């Protein structure tokens, strides 16, 4: 029997200068613990309104074009 597995394993993290993506990666890495302690919502609520802003990503994309 053959199962689908990629030749290269998926990346576990990435390097970016975008603070919003770093915030997202941080929460994703903490997700199992946050779920067990029932703190997902409070962690997200404690962040500032623009913690997940993609504005800088969109601006950079426009500059590259």
mmCIF file of N, CA and C in Angstrom:
data_model
loop_
_atom_site.group_PDB
_atom_site.id
_atom_site.type_symbol
_atom_site.label_atom_id
_atom_site.label_comp_id
_atom_site.label_asym_id
_atom_site.label_seq_id
_atom_site.Cartn_x
_atom_site.Cartn_y
_atom_site.Cartn_z
ATOM 1 N N UNK A 1 0.846 -1.173 0.000
ATOM 2 C CA UNK A 1 0.000 0.000 0.000
ATOM 3 C C UNK A 1 0.896 1.244 0.000
ATOM 4 N N UNK A 2 0.503 2.227 -0.797
ATOM 5 C CA UNK A 2 1.254 3.478 -0.868
ATOM 6 C C UNK A 2 0.399 4.609 -0.321
ATOM 7 N N UNK A 3 0.974 5.363 0.553
ATOM 8 C CA UNK A 3 0.281 6.537 1.103
ATOM 9 C C UNK A 3 0.905 7.785 0.502
ATOM 10 N N UNK A 4 0.124 8.836 0.460
ATOM 11 C CA UNK A 4 0.647 10.085 -0.070
ATOM 12 C C UNK A 4 1.506 10.767 0.981
ATOM 13 N N UNK A 5 2.744 10.910 0.698
ATOM 14 C CA UNK A 5 3.652 11.696 1.531
ATOM 15 C C UNK A 5 4.515 12.532 0.597
ATOM 16 N N UNK A 6 4.670 13.808 0.885
ATOM 17 C CA UNK A 6 5.506 14.629 0.016
ATOM 18 C C UNK A 6 6.973 14.214 0.135
ATOM 19 N N UNK A 7 7.726 14.447 -0.934
ATOM 20 C CA UNK A 7 9.154 14.118 -0.902
ATOM 21 C C UNK A 7 9.872 14.958 0.148
ATOM 22 N N UNK A 8 9.494 16.218 0.233
ATOM 23 C CA UNK A 8 10.077 17.111 1.235
ATOM 24 C C UNK A 8 9.043 17.377 2.318
ATOM 25 N N UNK A 9 9.431 17.249 3.571
ATOM 26 C CA UNK A 9 8.456 17.524 4.637
ATOM 27 C C UNK A 9 8.054 18.997 4.639
ATOM 28 N N UNK A 10 6.856 19.304 5.083
ATOM 29 C CA UNK A 10 6.420 20.704 5.114
ATOM 30 C C UNK A 10 7.259 21.501 6.112
ATOM 31 N N UNK A 11 7.401 22.784 5.830
ATOM 32 C CA UNK A 11 8.183 23.618 6.746
ATOM 33 C C UNK A 11 7.422 23.798 8.051
ATOM 34 N N UNK A 12 8.150 23.922 9.133
ATOM 35 C CA UNK A 12 7.520 24.090 10.443
ATOM 36 C C UNK A 12 7.433 25.553 10.830
ATOM 37 N N UNK A 13 8.289 26.370 10.256
ATOM 38 C CA UNK A 13 8.225 27.808 10.506
ATOM 39 C C UNK A 13 8.840 28.534 9.320
ATOM 40 N N UNK A 14 8.723 29.812 9.304
ATOM 41 C CA UNK A 14 9.222 30.611 8.199
ATOM 42 C C UNK A 14 9.783 31.911 8.754
ATOM 43 N N UNK A 15 10.589 32.560 7.949
ATOM 44 C CA UNK A 15 11.168 33.834 8.359
ATOM 45 C C UNK A 15 10.445 34.950 7.622
ATOM 46 N N UNK A 16 10.026 35.927 8.370
ATOM 47 C CA UNK A 16 9.342 37.067 7.777
ATOM 48 C C UNK A 16 9.576 38.291 8.640
ATOM 49 N N UNK A 17 9.503 39.438 8.012
ATOM 50 C CA UNK A 17 9.618 40.694 8.752
ATOM 51 C C UNK A 17 8.247 41.208 9.167
ATOM 52 N N UNK A 18 7.197 40.562 8.674
ATOM 53 C CA UNK A 18 5.834 41.006 8.964
ATOM 54 C C UNK A 18 5.441 40.595 10.380
ATOM 55 N N UNK A 19 5.205 41.589 11.214
ATOM 56 C CA UNK A 19 4.857 41.330 12.613
ATOM 57 C C UNK A 19 3.559 40.529 12.720
ATOM 58 N N UNK A 20 2.612 40.798 11.820
ATOM 59 C CA UNK A 20 1.331 40.089 11.886
ATOM 60 C C UNK A 20 1.508 38.591 11.647
ATOM 61 N N UNK A 21 2.390 38.222 10.724
ATOM 62 C CA UNK A 21 2.625 36.798 10.477
ATOM 63 C C UNK A 21 3.373 36.154 11.639
ATOM 64 N N UNK A 22 4.272 36.902 12.259
ATOM 65 C CA UNK A 22 4.953 36.382 13.446
ATOM 66 C C UNK A 22 3.966 36.165 14.586
ATOM 67 N N UNK A 23 3.020 37.086 14.751
ATOM 68 C CA UNK A 23 1.985 36.920 15.781
ATOM 69 C C UNK A 23 1.149 35.676 15.512
ATOM 70 N N UNK A 24 0.779 35.493 14.265
ATOM 71 C CA UNK A 24 -0.021 34.331 13.889
ATOM 72 C C UNK A 24 0.745 33.028 14.124
ATOM 73 N N UNK A 25 2.011 33.015 13.749
ATOM 74 C CA UNK A 25 2.832 31.821 13.958
ATOM 75 C C UNK A 25 2.989 31.528 15.454
ATOM 76 N N UNK A 26 3.144 32.570 16.246
ATOM 77 C CA UNK A 26 3.290 32.396 17.688
ATOM 78 C C UNK A 26 2.037 31.754 18.293
ATOM 79 N N UNK A 27 0.877 32.267 17.935
ATOM 80 C CA UNK A 27 -0.369 31.696 18.457
ATOM 81 C C UNK A 27 -0.554 30.265 17.956
ATOM 82 N N UNK A 28 -0.213 30.015 16.694
ATOM 83 C CA UNK A 28 -0.344 28.660 16.152
ATOM 84 C C UNK A 28 0.544 27.678 16.908
ATOM 85 N N UNK A 29 1.749 28.105 17.260
ATOM 86 C CA UNK A 29 2.650 27.202 17.981
ATOM 87 C C UNK A 29 2.170 26.944 19.409
ATOM 88 N N UNK A 30 1.449 27.902 19.982
ATOM 89 C CA UNK A 30 0.925 27.757 21.342
ATOM 90 C C UNK A 30 -0.472 27.139 21.382
ATOM 91 N N UNK A 31 -1.059 26.904 20.229
ATOM 92 C CA UNK A 31 -2.455 26.485 20.164
ATOM 93 C C UNK A 31 -2.792 25.252 21.008
ATOM 94 N N UNK A 32 -2.015 24.184 20.968
ATOM 95 C CA UNK A 32 -2.382 23.031 21.813
ATOM 96 C C UNK A 32 -2.495 23.402 23.293
ATOM 97 N N UNK A 33 -1.534 24.158 23.793
ATOM 98 C CA UNK A 33 -1.572 24.564 25.206
ATOM 99 C C UNK A 33 -2.741 25.506 25.471
ATOM 100 N N UNK A 34 -2.969 26.447 24.543
ATOM 101 C CA UNK A 34 -4.069 27.397 24.717
ATOM 102 C C UNK A 34 -5.419 26.686 24.727
ATOM 103 N N UNK A 35 -5.564 25.661 23.902
ATOM 104 C CA UNK A 35 -6.814 24.895 23.880
ATOM 105 C C UNK A 35 -7.015 24.130 25.183
ATOM 106 N N UNK A 36 -5.954 23.528 25.678
ATOM 107 C CA UNK A 36 -6.054 22.760 26.931
ATOM 108 C C UNK A 36 -6.388 23.641 28.127
ATOM 109 N N UNK A 37 -5.879 24.864 28.112
ATOM 110 C CA UNK A 37 -6.101 25.769 29.244
ATOM 111 C C UNK A 37 -7.270 26.716 29.005
ATOM 112 N N UNK A 38 -7.963 26.530 27.879
ATOM 113 C CA UNK A 38 -9.122 27.362 27.537
ATOM 114 C C UNK A 38 -8.767 28.854 27.483
ATOM 115 N N UNK A 39 -7.607 29.165 26.871
ATOM 116 C CA UNK A 39 -7.136 30.549 26.820
ATOM 117 C C UNK A 39 -6.966 31.082 25.399
ATOM 118 N N UNK A 40 -7.528 30.410 24.420
ATOM 119 C CA UNK A 40 -7.382 30.876 23.039
ATOM 120 C C UNK A 40 -7.991 32.265 22.884
ATOM 121 N N UNK A 41 -9.249 32.407 23.259
ATOM 122 C CA UNK A 41 -9.947 33.678 23.068
ATOM 123 C C UNK A 41 -9.309 34.799 23.876
ATOM 124 N N UNK A 42 -8.948 34.539 25.118
ATOM 125 C CA UNK A 42 -8.356 35.601 25.938
ATOM 126 C C UNK A 42 -6.994 36.028 25.395
ATOM 127 N N UNK A 43 -6.242 35.096 24.830
ATOM 128 C CA UNK A 43 -4.948 35.442 24.230
ATOM 129 C C UNK A 43 -5.147 36.330 23.012
ATOM 130 N N UNK A 44 -6.099 35.978 22.173
ATOM 131 C CA UNK A 44 -6.377 36.784 20.981
ATOM 132 C C UNK A 44 -6.920 38.146 21.386
ATOM 133 N N UNK A 45 -7.815 38.170 22.362
ATOM 134 C CA UNK A 45 -8.389 39.440 22.816
ATOM 135 C C UNK A 45 -7.352 40.356 23.448
ATOM 136 N N UNK A 46 -6.307 39.805 24.022
ATOM 137 C CA UNK A 46 -5.288 40.632 24.675
ATOM 138 C C UNK A 46 -4.355 41.317 23.681
ATOM 139 N N UNK A 47 -4.428 40.930 22.429
ATOM 140 C CA UNK A 47 -3.561 41.527 21.410
ATOM 141 C C UNK A 47 -4.196 42.807 20.884
ATOM 142 N N UNK A 48 -3.360 43.672 20.339
ATOM 143 C CA UNK A 48 -3.876 44.932 19.803
ATOM 144 C C UNK A 48 -4.705 44.681 18.546
ATOM 145 N N UNK A 49 -5.488 45.670 18.158
ATOM 146 C CA UNK A 49 -6.397 45.525 17.013
ATOM 147 C C UNK A 49 -5.673 45.233 15.708
ATOM 148 N N UNK A 50 -4.459 45.736 15.556
ATOM 149 C CA UNK A 50 -3.757 45.536 14.286
ATOM 150 C C UNK A 50 -2.709 44.423 14.361
ATOM 151 N N UNK A 51 -2.806 43.552 15.347
ATOM 152 C CA UNK A 51 -1.832 42.466 15.503
ATOM 153 C C UNK A 51 -1.812 41.513 14.311
ATOM 154 N N UNK A 52 -2.918 41.412 13.615
ATOM 155 C CA UNK A 52 -2.997 40.506 12.473
ATOM 156 C C UNK A 52 -3.238 41.253 11.165
ATOM 157 N N UNK A 53 -2.857 42.505 11.130
ATOM 158 C CA UNK A 53 -3.053 43.329 9.942
ATOM 159 C C UNK A 53 -2.207 42.808 8.781
ATOM 160 N N UNK A 54 -2.796 42.784 7.603
ATOM 161 C CA UNK A 54 -2.066 42.356 6.411
ATOM 162 C C UNK A 54 -1.744 43.539 5.503
ATOM 163 N N UNK A 55 -1.959 44.747 5.989
ATOM 164 C CA UNK A 55 -1.711 45.937 5.176
ATOM 165 C C UNK A 55 -0.288 45.985 4.632
ATOM 166 N N UNK A 56 0.702 45.710 5.469
ATOM 167 C CA UNK A 56 2.092 45.761 5.028
ATOM 168 C C UNK A 56 2.364 44.706 3.959
ATOM 169 N N UNK A 57 1.720 43.558 4.069
ATOM 170 C CA UNK A 57 1.893 42.511 3.063
ATOM 171 C C UNK A 57 1.312 42.944 1.728
ATOM 172 N N UNK A 58 0.154 43.600 1.772
ATOM 173 C CA UNK A 58 -0.477 44.070 0.540
ATOM 174 C C UNK A 58 0.336 45.186 -0.095
ATOM 175 N N UNK A 59 0.891 46.076 0.715
ATOM 176 C CA UNK A 59 1.726 47.161 0.191
ATOM 177 C C UNK A 59 2.973 46.598 -0.469
ATOM 178 N N UNK A 60 3.598 45.622 0.154
ATOM 179 C CA UNK A 60 4.796 45.010 -0.419
ATOM 180 C C UNK A 60 4.481 44.295 -1.720
ATOM 181 N N UNK A 61 3.327 43.676 -1.798
ATOM 182 C CA UNK A 61 2.930 42.973 -3.015
ATOM 183 C C UNK A 61 2.749 43.966 -4.160
ATOM 184 N N UNK A 62 2.133 45.117 -3.866
ATOM 185 C CA UNK A 62 1.929 46.136 -4.895
ATOM 186 C C UNK A 62 3.260 46.695 -5.376
ATOM 187 N N UNK A 63 4.225 46.864 -4.466
ATOM 188 C CA UNK A 63 5.541 47.391 -4.843
ATOM 189 C C UNK A 63 6.272 46.442 -5.775
ATOM 190 N N UNK A 64 6.110 45.146 -5.572
ATOM 191 C CA UNK A 64 6.808 44.158 -6.390
ATOM 192 C C UNK A 64 6.279 44.132 -7.816
ATOM 193 N N UNK A 65 5.020 44.528 -7.991
ATOM 194 C CA UNK A 65 4.418 44.520 -9.334
ATOM 195 C C UNK A 65 4.933 45.665 -10.094
#
